[in-house]
């Protein structure tokens, strides 16, 4: 444990040191302009970490901003960071569920129906070379025109962005059993459905979980970017946008850290589900 | 009524045609099936939009999009210059280059690698596009801030992939280099870097899409009055959806073309890799 944690701790400490140095360096001019006439150099350096709108806030300022905006207001207040994080997490979660359903169904179809494989596989791959996020503002506006507002358009974008890793991961996983295992199922005279339920599906799980982690991160990105064009009423993307309009750097960084925490939370939950499955299967995935 | 009949014909005839095509095992069948599928989708889109009178502010027909492309060639070219040539390309090169360099440096120290890798994969999983407003604040509205976002977005995938690639050399090959009394840098350039190429190309291809996304999203946060992201957000607001779709088509073509070019280079450079030998 210590052998693994020590290098990470050292690197994180180095990042923190560099961060403080950079925030002093970047904010020095602003602080010097605001400081009193006779301020010494060290007073100005101290001021660089107390600015309202620093160019680069010091880490402890971001933490303080997060604490006040999470615990300072009730969670249903639009000033609360928790409220915005929940709005984004909800859209990302629904999108992720859509992507999971679509990805698994597509993968099963692609593995079993040759017409689907031949027609779809190229387009599924091509759909990822297209910068999907570029379409996000249009999808949001168009769906808004036909009366769909709020969570659903964001969830659709999050889902569109995250179905790809799930589909490709599942296709690889469902094809993972080698010919010997399939032959064994044949000698048991297993039906196609049994081969699927007892061989292909269990084998695909080892591939599904890593792709789920990628997909969760992508769903979050999709939900955040989808919040940008609507005039941004709520959500972490809205916090980013209003923060950038009004030069509230602390608000931007707090939203960014909240997004990172959400990503970590999602990955931790997937890890939890994975270890639960591993335990049910007696220690193997 | 006519549109309904046409759509019905498409819905029945399309899958039958595809199934027939997919049955042929030759090269022609493999190439034609996805192409026919794409053409059928476009046709269905045209029939639905034109036949049922879907308003243009919801979904323009493919022919209207084609017309918009033809009418706005100079504008599209200017947006392409601003977004792809000025923002994406330098950012992608700097991000991938520094990621590769960092991976090679990290490779010298086991301690550093164990410290940086978990953090690197953590950062890769985060919504990094969020730094866009910060970069716009630091580097101004023009292409420099977009290139900076692209650098940040492409650095970590390259770092993680290249490190994995450098670590993928087998013990046997390294022992062979040792028995040749090869120096560290000789082992690096003659064995480990070539061996890491598939991983590096993987990151380059992944990053080419990420870079385009990063530049376009960064333009939503402030930009001079040119660029693909700027055009998309303003034309959406003005309900000129045919222009938006023209811009999306451009983005799709750029994305697929860069992916294809990279895949081609990969094939020629790593011709020895098992996945390309038949």
Short mmCIF file of C-alpha atoms in Angstrom, two decimals, chain A residues 3-4 6-12 15 26 54-56 114-115 117-120 122-123 125-126 128-138 141-143 145-146 161 213 217-218 220-221 224-225 228 237 240-241 243-245 247-249 252-253 256 259-261 263-264 267, chain B residues 15 18-26 29-30 33-35 37-39 57-59 110-112 114-116 118-119 122 124-131 133-134 137-138 209-210 212-213 216-217 220-221 232-233 236-237 239 241 244-245 248 251-257 259:
data_model
loop_
_atom_site.label_atom_id
_atom_site.label_comp_id
_atom_site.label_asym_id
_atom_site.label_seq_id
_atom_site.Cartn_x
_atom_site.Cartn_y
_atom_site.Cartn_z
CA UNK A 3 4.87 1.34 -1.89
CA UNK A 4 2.05 2.34 -4.21
CA UNK A 6 4.31 7.10 -1.81
CA UNK A 7 5.16 7.98 -5.45
CA UNK A 8 1.64 9.33 -6.03
CA UNK A 9 1.87 11.46 -2.89
CA UNK A 10 5.27 12.86 -3.89
CA UNK A 11 4.04 13.76 -7.38
CA UNK A 12 0.89 15.37 -5.99
CA UNK A 15 2.04 19.55 -8.43
CA UNK A 26 0.62 34.85 -12.61
CA UNK A 54 -7.16 35.76 -9.56
CA UNK A 55 -5.76 34.72 -12.92
CA UNK A 56 -4.87 31.40 -11.30
CA UNK A 114 -24.31 -10.31 -40.23
CA UNK A 115 -26.26 -7.65 -42.13
CA UNK A 117 -22.36 -5.99 -38.67
CA UNK A 118 -21.56 -5.23 -42.28
CA UNK A 119 -23.78 -2.12 -42.48
CA UNK A 120 -23.25 -0.61 -39.06
CA UNK A 122 -18.08 1.25 -40.27
CA UNK A 123 -20.58 3.96 -39.39
CA UNK A 125 -16.49 3.89 -36.00
CA UNK A 126 -16.96 6.85 -38.36
CA UNK A 128 -16.50 8.75 -33.48
CA UNK A 129 -14.18 10.55 -35.88
CA UNK A 130 -16.90 13.20 -36.13
CA UNK A 131 -16.62 15.81 -33.39
CA UNK A 132 -20.02 14.94 -31.93
CA UNK A 133 -19.87 17.75 -29.40
CA UNK A 134 -19.99 20.22 -32.27
CA UNK A 135 -23.57 19.10 -32.87
CA UNK A 136 -24.55 19.56 -29.22
CA UNK A 137 -25.75 23.18 -29.45
CA UNK A 138 -27.83 22.39 -32.52
CA UNK A 141 -31.84 24.18 -29.85
CA UNK A 142 -33.72 21.94 -32.29
CA UNK A 143 -35.15 19.76 -29.55
CA UNK A 145 -38.01 24.07 -30.79
CA UNK A 146 -40.17 20.96 -30.73
CA UNK A 161 -21.23 10.46 -26.86
CA UNK A 213 -15.59 3.83 -17.10
CA UNK A 217 -16.46 10.15 -18.25
CA UNK A 218 -17.74 10.89 -21.77
CA UNK A 220 -20.27 13.79 -18.09
CA UNK A 221 -18.45 15.77 -20.79
CA UNK A 224 -21.57 19.69 -19.45
CA UNK A 225 -21.10 20.83 -23.04
CA UNK A 228 -23.47 25.69 -22.78
CA UNK A 237 -21.59 23.81 -17.74
CA UNK A 240 -18.45 27.49 -16.37
CA UNK A 241 -20.19 29.77 -18.86
CA UNK A 243 -18.05 32.30 -14.65
CA UNK A 244 -16.29 33.01 -17.92
CA UNK A 245 -18.75 35.83 -18.80
CA UNK A 247 -14.56 36.77 -14.99
CA UNK A 248 -15.34 34.76 -11.83
CA UNK A 249 -12.31 32.50 -11.96
CA UNK A 252 -14.94 28.31 -12.91
CA UNK A 253 -12.32 26.36 -10.98
CA UNK A 256 -14.19 22.22 -12.81
CA UNK A 259 -16.91 17.93 -12.44
CA UNK A 260 -13.71 16.05 -11.67
CA UNK A 261 -15.18 14.80 -8.38
CA UNK A 263 -16.15 11.71 -12.67
CA UNK A 264 -14.29 10.10 -9.79
CA UNK A 267 -15.78 5.56 -11.72
CA UNK B 15 -32.97 -4.05 -45.34
CA UNK B 18 -28.52 -4.82 -47.36
CA UNK B 19 -29.09 -8.45 -46.41
CA UNK B 20 -28.45 -9.51 -50.02
CA UNK B 21 -25.27 -7.43 -50.16
CA UNK B 22 -24.01 -8.67 -46.80
CA UNK B 23 -24.30 -12.25 -47.99
CA UNK B 24 -21.58 -11.82 -50.62
CA UNK B 25 -18.20 -12.44 -49.09
CA UNK B 26 -16.02 -10.70 -51.64
CA UNK B 29 -19.70 -6.81 -50.67
CA UNK B 30 -17.65 -5.67 -47.70
CA UNK B 33 -22.74 -2.76 -47.72
CA UNK B 34 -21.85 0.14 -45.43
CA UNK B 35 -21.84 2.58 -48.36
CA UNK B 37 -26.47 1.72 -45.86
CA UNK B 38 -25.20 5.31 -45.70
CA UNK B 39 -26.85 6.20 -48.99
CA UNK B 57 -35.45 25.20 -38.80
CA UNK B 58 -35.78 21.67 -37.45
CA UNK B 59 -33.91 19.59 -39.99
CA UNK B 110 10.41 3.83 -11.96
CA UNK B 111 9.45 6.02 -8.98
CA UNK B 112 8.17 8.89 -11.11
CA UNK B 114 4.46 4.97 -10.51
CA UNK B 115 3.61 8.44 -9.25
CA UNK B 116 2.50 10.06 -12.49
CA UNK B 118 -2.30 6.91 -11.79
CA UNK B 119 -2.70 10.69 -11.84
CA UNK B 122 -7.23 10.02 -13.56
CA UNK B 124 -7.67 11.48 -18.77
CA UNK B 125 -11.01 10.45 -17.27
CA UNK B 126 -11.92 14.00 -16.34
CA UNK B 127 -13.95 16.48 -18.37
CA UNK B 128 -10.88 18.44 -19.49
CA UNK B 129 -12.85 20.54 -22.01
CA UNK B 130 -13.86 22.48 -18.90
CA UNK B 131 -10.52 24.28 -18.91
CA UNK B 133 -12.95 29.23 -20.27
CA UNK B 134 -9.73 29.44 -18.24
CA UNK B 137 -9.04 34.08 -20.07
CA UNK B 138 -5.30 33.43 -20.12
CA UNK B 209 -10.83 13.68 -32.65
CA UNK B 210 -10.27 15.09 -29.17
CA UNK B 212 -11.16 18.96 -32.98
CA UNK B 213 -13.70 18.73 -30.14
CA UNK B 216 -14.70 23.76 -31.35
CA UNK B 217 -15.92 23.78 -27.74
CA UNK B 220 -18.16 28.54 -27.66
CA UNK B 221 -16.46 30.53 -24.87
CA UNK B 232 -22.10 26.70 -35.34
CA UNK B 233 -23.18 28.60 -32.22
CA UNK B 236 -27.90 27.99 -34.57
CA UNK B 237 -29.04 31.16 -32.84
CA UNK B 239 -31.87 29.44 -37.20
CA UNK B 241 -29.57 25.23 -39.78
CA UNK B 244 -24.83 24.63 -39.34
CA UNK B 245 -25.14 21.28 -41.09
CA UNK B 248 -20.90 19.85 -39.29
CA UNK B 251 -16.07 18.87 -39.26
CA UNK B 252 -17.02 15.28 -40.06
CA UNK B 253 -14.92 15.28 -43.22
CA UNK B 254 -11.93 16.78 -41.38
CA UNK B 255 -12.29 14.27 -38.53
CA UNK B 256 -12.62 11.22 -40.77
CA UNK B 257 -9.89 12.40 -43.14
CA UNK B 259 -8.23 9.58 -38.92
#
